[in-house]
Amino acid sequence: MSAVPDRVHATLRVNGEDQQVSFAPYKTLLEVLREDLNLTGTKHGCELGECGACAVLVDGEPLLSCLELAVQCEGRDIQTIEGLAKGTELHPLQAAFADHGGSQCGYCTSGMVMTAKALLDKEPAPSRERIREALAGNLCRCTGYQQIWESVESAAKALREGKR
Amino acid sequence: MNAPAKPREKTRFDTIGKPRRRVDGRAKAIGQTRFADDLVLPRMLHAKLLRSPHPHAIVESIDVSRAQAQRGVHLVLTGAEFPVPYGIMPVSQDEHPLARERVRYVGDPVAAVIAVDEQMATEALQLIDVKYRKLPTVASPEEGLAKPEPRIHDYGERGNIHRNQSYEFGDVEEALARSDHVFEDLFFYEGNTHLPMEQQASLASVEGDGKLLLQSSTQNPHYLHRQLARVLQVPAAHVRVIATPNGGGFGGKCDPGNHEFVVAKAALMLGRPVKICLTREEVFYQHRGRHPVLMKVRTGVSNDGRLTAMHLQTLLDGGAYGSHGPASTFYTGVLTPVTYELPRFKFEACRVFTNKPACGPKRGHGTPQPRFGQEVQLDKIAERLKLDPAEMRLRMVTQPDSLTASWLHVGSTGLAECIRKVVEMSGWKERRGKLGAGRGLGLACSTYMCGAGVSIYWNKMPHSAVQILLDRSGQVTVYCGATEIGQGSDDVLAGLVAESLGIDPGWVRCVTGDTGITPIDLGSYSSRVTIMMGNAALQAAGRLRDTLAAAAAEALDTLPDRVIFSQDRVFAAQDAGKTMSFIEAIALAEAKFGTLAAVGSYAPPKPPGRYKGAGVGPSPAYSFSACVVETEVDEHTGWVTVPKIWIAHDIGRALNPVLARGQVIGGVYMGLGEALMEEQAFRRLPPKLSSALVHRNPSMLDYKSLTSLDMPEVEVALIEYPDPNCPYGAKEVGQGPLLPVMPALANAIHDAVGVRIDEIPITPDKVLRALEKKEKGEAPRVGPESFPSVPYPAPTFVLPPWEGGDGNELKGQEGRKAA
Amino acid sequence: MMRMPWFGWQSPATIAEAAKILAGEGPQAMLIAGGTDLVPNMKRRHQTPATLVSLRRVAELRKIANGAGLTLGAGLTLTEIVDSAAVREKYRGFWQAAAQVASPHLRNMGTLGGNLCLDTRCTYYNQSLEWRKAIDYCLKKDGETCWVATASKRCVAVSSTDSAPALISLGAKVKLVSAQGEREVAVADLYKNDGIDYLVRKPEEILTEVVLPDAQGWRSTYWKLRRRGSFDFPVLGVAAAVKLAADGTVEQARLALGAVASRPFLVDKGGEFLKGRKLTDEAIAEAGAIVASRAKPMDNTDLDLYWRKDVVGSFVGHALREIRGDDMRAMRMRIARQAL
C-alpha cells in the first residue's frame, strides 16, 4: 500500500501564472482553487458533478473542478473566471452576461461563462441549438436560460466583430 | 416657516424603463461577488452538523467525549447549549438549533463539531454516540389526521394538526344550491423545493468591539437578527447580520436555519470565526419549500359562465416544524378571490405535522396549489359550457379599485389586458384546436401580492426604510436593509434613487442587507421589496430633492417647485439655459443646510378587512399574469414536451426591462419545472423491516430541474398600467409569473389529447394512465380520488361588501341568519 | 462541501506498469480515469480505496486505430468518441449513445472504459453515507436487505451505461489486460446480472480497448429514455443494429437493452424474429413486444417502473423505424431534446 502524505506540493498553471501550492491530497481542483489559491470565483453547487457551477477550463476544455483531482492537474493549463477579463476590461461574454440578464443571482455565472468561452473559442457563430447543447451541463435556477442564450449570442457577435 | 414647495414629479424618465446593466452585474460576471462561502477570516474554524438518521425518536443520550478528544476539534455542541427555541413566526417557536429531546425528521440536527477544517469536522461527527428511542412516524397528512398519537409537537390545534381554520364570506351553500351548475373537483399538488444554486453558508465572528457578526446567505437578515438575539440571549444591539448576496433564494433562505445559530454560538464561545456551508443534501433537509396540498374545490357557475360561489378545502403536509406554516395555510386560499369576481367564498384549511423536513414559503407561497386547482377547474367549466376559456375569464376579471368577498382591496389590474395579449401572441383563436393530433394550447391566469400587508411579528412600525447620504463628491450612498437574492433589489434601489435625483445610477452606491448599518427592511419575501423599499427610497430621495431644489432655486433664479433634476444636472423649468451640475447643487445645499442626508420609510395601507385573520392576503397592490402553454403529447407513451410558452404580466411599470423580463422567464422556468418534474418526494421502507422515512432524491441529479435543453422559448409581454401605490407605478414580478404555468400546461394537455391530469407534477406515466382510461371509456382523468374527513372548525363568518358587511365577523348562527 | 476520503496516489505511464501496481496492491487499489463515476462514489463513501491508480498518463489508452473495424482506446473521453468521424459515420448507434451520456462536461472528462465499467446504480445506493445509515444500508453496500426487492438475495442495482448496449448491438469486444496476460471478451459477455458483482473483469484487470467489427452493410441506432435532455442516466436504452439486404429484408439484427436490469443484454429472440423479414409496421410492433417482454425495470431509478416497462415497445419502434429510414428527427428532438 502506498503511503498517504498529509500534503502534496504541486505547481499549477492557473490563468497563465505558475502557482506553487501545497494541499491535502484528497482535494479536488475546486477545493484547491477556492481554499488554497483563494480563487473563489469558481462556485460549487453539489460537488458531485450534477450542476456545472464549478466548471473551469483545463487545457481549453470545460471540466467540472469538483470531480477533477488536483494532483492530476500539474502541468495543465487551468483557466478560471478570474482570468478572463483583460485588466479591467471585461471579456465580451462577461459584459454580455451583465448587460442582457445572463446573470441574476450570479452563482452559476462563472461556470456558464467559462463553458460558453470554450464553445465560442471553437465555434464563433453557434446556433441557438448549439448554445443550448453546450450549456446543457450548467444548471441555472434563476434565468430560465433564455437570457443566457441571448448573452452568449450577443458576445459571439461582439467577438466576431473584433470587439476583443 | 412654510414647508418648501415641492419640485414637480417627473413625467419623463431618464433611467426607469430603459434596459440597463444591473448595478451588481459586473461583479457577478467576473466572479468577484462574495457569497457567504467565499468569505475567509483569519483563524477561521469550520462547523459540521450531525443529523438524525431517524424520522422520529427521543434522544436518550449524547456522548461527545470521543469527538471532543479528536485531533483538530475545538468544540462539540449539543442541544444542551440551546435552551431557547426559535421559529420564523411568533406563533410557531418550535425549533431548536440542535435537538434537545426529540428528533422529528431524517436530517434533524442533533450535534455540531467545530474543527480546524471540514474534513476533520466531518470525521469527528462519526465519533459522537447518540442513543435514540424510536417513535412511530407520520408520513402524510391523512395519516396524521388518523393518528393523533404520538404527537410530533405538544402544541397546535390537537393531535398532529398544526393549524386548522375556516372562513366563510357570505352563505356559500345557499349560493351553490341556486347555481345552474356546481363543479366539484379534487386536485393534488406535490411538494417541491427551491434548489437555489448556492447552498446555505454562514460565517460567524466576534468583531473588534466584542459584538457578534453573522454573515449569511439569508433572505431575511432582520428576522434572523431578532431570532439570534433571542436564542443566544444577547442584546439585539450586540448582534449584526449581514445578508451576503444570495446565490438564489426563492423562499428557501427566509427561515432562520439551525446552522446559523450553531456557528454564531460557536464563535461567541471560541472567540474565533466559524464558518459552515451546507452540503446539497442538507439543503434538501433545510427545505421550507412548497407544501404538498390536497384540494377540494366546489364552484357554482351560472349558465353564462359566471362564478356564483366557491367552497375551497385544503389539506397541507407541513413537515416536522411550524416554519411559515400558519401563513402558508392562509395562502392556500386567501388570494383565490383576487382574479375573478366571486360573490361568495368559503375557505377551509388544515396543516398537519409529518416526520419530514419542514415545508414553508417557496415562490408563490401557498398560492400555486389552489391556483392550479381553480384554473384547471375553470377549463373544465368552459369545456362543459362550451365557452372559450379566454373569453370566459375575460368576462369575469375583477375590476380596478374593487373589493373581494373576503375584503381584499384590488387596486390596479391589467388582467384583462394580459389575457388579450397572450391570446394575441399565441394565436389562440386561430390555432387552438387546429394544431393536429397530440398538440394543444392551454391558458391560465393568476395574481400575486406586492408585499404582505402585515409584518411577520405584530408592530406598527415601517416595513422598509431607506437612508440616503449625499457627498460633496457627488456620490450618493443609499442604505437599506433590503437583501439582494438575485432578483435585482440593489438595482431597483439604485435605479429609483437615480431617477428621482436625475442622476446616472452609476453615481449611486448601495449598502444593503446589513443590520449593523442599514435601516430596517423586513426582507426579500412576499414580493415586497420593489414596492416597500421603493416607496421608502422615493420618499428619502424626494426629501433630498426638496433640499437641493431649495438651495439651487435661488442660483437658478427660479422657485423651488420649478427646479428639474435630470441628466446629472439641475435645471430651471422655464429656461433650460439656467442650469448647474448635480455636484454644484450639492455644494450649494450643503453650504446652506449642512450635511445632506434624508430618510424615508414605508408601511402598507391599513387593509379594509377587520375580522381576525384579515391580516393575511392584503397587499398595497396585486400583479396579474396570463399564460398560454403549447404542448405536444405522444399518445403511445404519454411523453409531454413544451415547445413554446407565451406570458403577459401586469407589472405596473418595468423599472429595468431586462431584469423584469428575466424575472418573468425565470418564474415560467420554475413553474414549468414544477409542472413537469420537480418533486420533494419521500420513501418509507416496509414498516415490518424498518422505520425509515427518507428523502427520495436529495441531490441535483435526482431532484429534476430543467436544463438548458429542456427549457422552451418564452415570449414575454410586460403590461404596464402604473399602480398609484407603487414606486413610479412598479408592481412585483418575482413570483407572479410562476403561477399560471402549471394549470396552463394541464389545460394544454387536455386540449392536446383530451385527458385531465389533476395532479402536479404531470409525469408521462400519469398521462399514459389517463390515455388508457380514455381508451377504455373510463373517465379520462388522473388525480386524487378522495378527500379525507378533516375536522375543520366552524367558520368565521363575514358578509361580503355587497351584502351589507362592514368587514367584521358576524358572530354565531344568529348573526348569520340575520344576514 | 462533499470531500474525498484520504487515498494514496499512483500515476503509471504504461498499461504494464499500471497492471503491475494493481497486482501488487490487490483489491484495495482502484483504477481512476475520468473520475466522473468514482469520485462522486468516493465522496459518498461507496468506495474508499487505499490507492488510486490513475490512467491519465497512459498514452496507449488513447489510440484510435482503423483496421477491418475500429479499435478505440478505453482512455478516450466520450467527447473524443463523439468527435470521431469514423464512429459517427460507421457506428451511428454507438455515436448516439456516447453523445447522450450525462452532460457535456462529464463527457469531456469521462472515458469510454469508465462508461463501460460504470458502477451499477440504485436510488437506495447512490446516496451519502448518512442517508444510507438512515435506511440501515442496503445489500449492495454495508447492509443485508435489498430495499428494492426485500425478498431478493441478489442486488438489483441497475446497469446505467449508455455505450454498452450500443456496443453489444454492434458486436464489439473489449480487451482486458492484467499482469498475468490479456484476454478479449465480447461486450455482451462483459456483464453479469448482479448489481454487486456486475462485471466479469477481475479487480486486477484493466479494460484497455474496445474493438468494433467491420460495420459494412449495418445500420445502427440508440434511443435513450431519461427525464431531461442532459445529466440523467438512462432509465431505458434501446440499441439496434440491423444488416439489411438491398430489398430491405433483414439479414441480421441485434437488439440490446440497457437500464432495465443489472446488466445490459442482447434480446436474441428479437433479432431472430426480424431475420428474414422486412421492417413492416407489423414486424416492428411484434419485435417491440418481444423485446419489451424481456425488460424488468425495478423501482430503483427515476420515473414510474410500470411506465418504463410500458414504453419499451415504443422505443424499440423508434429505433427500428429510424433504421428503416423513416424521418425520426421530430421524435428524436422530443425525446433527446437534440438532433442526433
mmCIF file of C-alpha atoms in Angstrom, chain B residues 37 48 53 106 118-119 123 126 277-279 281 285 632-634 636-641 676-677 679 683 685-686 689-690 692 694-707 709-710 763-765 768 772, chain C residues 1-6 44-45 121 123-124 126-131 133-136 145 147 150 225-233 299-304 307 310-311 314-315 318 331 333-338:
data_model
loop_
_atom_site.group_PDB
_atom_site.id
_atom_site.type_symbol
_atom_site.label_atom_id
_atom_site.label_comp_id
_atom_site.label_asym_id
_atom_site.label_seq_id
_atom_site.Cartn_x
_atom_site.Cartn_y
_atom_site.Cartn_z
ATOM 1 C CA ASP B 37 -18.935 30.521 1.467
ATOM 2 C CA LYS B 48 -20.450 20.409 10.504
ATOM 3 C CA PRO B 53 -30.846 9.091 10.951
ATOM 4 C CA VAL B 106 -34.270 12.336 8.989
ATOM 5 C CA GLU B 118 -14.224 20.484 7.193
ATOM 6 C CA GLN B 119 -12.613 17.089 6.762
ATOM 7 C CA GLU B 123 -14.623 12.704 10.602
ATOM 8 C CA GLN B 126 -18.745 9.814 13.323
ATOM 9 C CA CYS B 277 -21.604 25.542 4.371
ATOM 10 C CA LEU B 278 -24.399 23.025 3.955
ATOM 11 C CA THR B 279 -23.975 20.187 1.523
ATOM 12 C CA GLU B 281 -28.222 17.068 0.659
ATOM 13 C CA TYR B 285 -33.323 18.911 4.673
ATOM 14 C CA GLU B 632 -47.116 18.003 -27.680
ATOM 15 C CA VAL B 633 -48.217 14.721 -26.148
ATOM 16 C CA ASP B 634 -47.177 11.340 -27.516
ATOM 17 C CA HIS B 636 -48.322 5.960 -27.167
ATOM 18 C CA THR B 637 -46.152 6.890 -24.216
ATOM 19 C CA GLY B 638 -47.695 9.957 -22.609
ATOM 20 C CA TRP B 639 -44.423 11.801 -23.169
ATOM 21 C CA VAL B 640 -45.022 15.544 -22.860
ATOM 22 C CA THR B 641 -42.982 18.263 -24.497
ATOM 23 C CA LEU B 676 -43.337 18.556 -15.235
ATOM 24 C CA MET B 677 -40.842 17.081 -12.821
ATOM 25 C CA GLU B 679 -40.760 16.675 -6.595
ATOM 26 C CA ARG B 683 -39.652 6.828 0.724
ATOM 27 C CA LEU B 685 -39.418 1.469 3.854
ATOM 28 C CA PRO B 686 -41.601 -1.579 4.591
ATOM 29 C CA LEU B 689 -38.478 -4.282 8.404
ATOM 30 C CA SER B 690 -37.611 -0.673 9.016
ATOM 31 C CA ALA B 692 -37.034 4.589 7.824
ATOM 32 C CA VAL B 694 -36.175 9.189 3.921
ATOM 33 C CA HIS B 695 -35.958 11.843 1.249
ATOM 34 C CA ARG B 696 -36.091 10.008 -2.028
ATOM 35 C CA ASN B 697 -33.954 12.297 -4.115
ATOM 36 C CA PRO B 698 -31.756 14.731 -2.142
ATOM 37 C CA SER B 699 -29.347 15.544 -4.950
ATOM 38 C CA MET B 700 -29.220 17.729 -8.035
ATOM 39 C CA LEU B 701 -29.139 14.642 -10.223
ATOM 40 C CA ASP B 702 -32.219 13.025 -8.744
ATOM 41 C CA TYR B 703 -34.220 16.159 -7.973
ATOM 42 C CA LYS B 704 -35.052 17.025 -11.556
ATOM 43 C CA SER B 705 -34.748 20.624 -12.640
ATOM 44 C CA LEU B 706 -34.941 21.715 -16.252
ATOM 45 C CA THR B 707 -31.666 22.013 -18.130
ATOM 46 C CA LEU B 709 -32.092 21.635 -23.369
ATOM 47 C CA ASP B 710 -35.441 21.223 -21.633
ATOM 48 C CA THR B 763 -45.394 12.996 -15.416
ATOM 49 C CA PRO B 764 -45.668 10.862 -18.536
ATOM 50 C CA ASP B 765 -46.855 7.799 -16.608
ATOM 51 C CA LEU B 768 -50.379 7.443 -20.244
ATOM 52 C CA GLU B 772 -55.509 4.238 -21.215
ATOM 53 C CA MET C 1 -18.621 20.665 0.789
ATOM 54 C CA MET C 2 -18.587 16.959 -0.061
ATOM 55 C CA ARG C 3 -14.994 15.782 0.109
ATOM 56 C CA MET C 4 -12.992 12.747 -0.901
ATOM 57 C CA PRO C 5 -11.637 10.412 1.760
ATOM 58 C CA TRP C 6 -7.889 10.097 2.111
ATOM 59 C CA ARG C 44 -20.310 9.327 -0.674
ATOM 60 C CA ARG C 45 -18.045 6.589 0.708
ATOM 61 C CA ARG C 121 -26.938 2.407 -9.727
ATOM 62 C CA THR C 123 -31.741 5.156 -5.523
ATOM 63 C CA TYR C 124 -31.044 3.296 -2.268
ATOM 64 C CA ASN C 126 -26.397 6.431 -4.773
ATOM 65 C CA GLN C 127 -26.811 8.420 -1.580
ATOM 66 C CA SER C 128 -24.493 9.787 1.053
ATOM 67 C CA LEU C 129 -23.158 7.674 3.895
ATOM 68 C CA GLU C 130 -25.535 9.473 6.298
ATOM 69 C CA TRP C 131 -28.554 8.774 4.109
ATOM 70 C CA LYS C 133 -27.242 4.931 7.548
ATOM 71 C CA ALA C 134 -30.856 6.105 7.839
ATOM 72 C CA ILE C 135 -32.042 3.013 5.948
ATOM 73 C CA ASP C 136 -29.566 0.762 7.741
ATOM 74 C CA THR C 145 -31.525 -6.082 2.717
ATOM 75 C CA TRP C 147 -34.842 -2.405 -0.282
ATOM 76 C CA THR C 150 -36.814 -7.135 0.065
ATOM 77 C CA LEU C 225 -35.034 7.453 -22.267
ATOM 78 C CA ARG C 226 -34.364 9.876 -19.464
ATOM 79 C CA ARG C 227 -36.253 12.677 -17.831
ATOM 80 C CA ARG C 228 -34.103 15.572 -19.034
ATOM 81 C CA GLY C 229 -32.047 16.275 -22.112
ATOM 82 C CA SER C 230 -28.862 16.233 -20.066
ATOM 83 C CA PHE C 231 -27.224 14.855 -16.926
ATOM 84 C CA ASP C 232 -29.577 11.939 -16.387
ATOM 85 C CA PHE C 233 -28.597 8.302 -16.612
ATOM 86 C CA ASP C 299 -38.305 0.763 -8.608
ATOM 87 C CA ASN C 300 -34.755 1.933 -8.092
ATOM 88 C CA THR C 301 -34.294 4.730 -10.544
ATOM 89 C CA ASP C 302 -36.168 7.716 -11.936
ATOM 90 C CA LEU C 303 -39.734 7.536 -13.303
ATOM 91 C CA ASP C 304 -42.517 5.048 -12.681
ATOM 92 C CA TRP C 307 -44.498 3.051 -17.240
ATOM 93 C CA ASP C 310 -44.885 0.056 -20.934
ATOM 94 C CA VAL C 311 -42.811 2.228 -23.232
ATOM 95 C CA SER C 314 -42.472 2.206 -28.410
ATOM 96 C CA PHE C 315 -38.760 2.847 -28.067
ATOM 97 C CA HIS C 318 -38.498 4.374 -32.748
ATOM 98 C CA MET C 331 -39.481 12.352 -32.414
ATOM 99 C CA MET C 333 -35.942 16.010 -30.808
ATOM 100 C CA ARG C 334 -38.845 15.434 -28.463
ATOM 101 C CA ILE C 335 -37.160 12.538 -26.663
ATOM 102 C CA ALA C 336 -33.488 13.516 -26.720
ATOM 103 C CA ARG C 337 -34.065 17.286 -26.994
ATOM 104 C CA GLN C 338 -31.258 17.426 -29.523
#
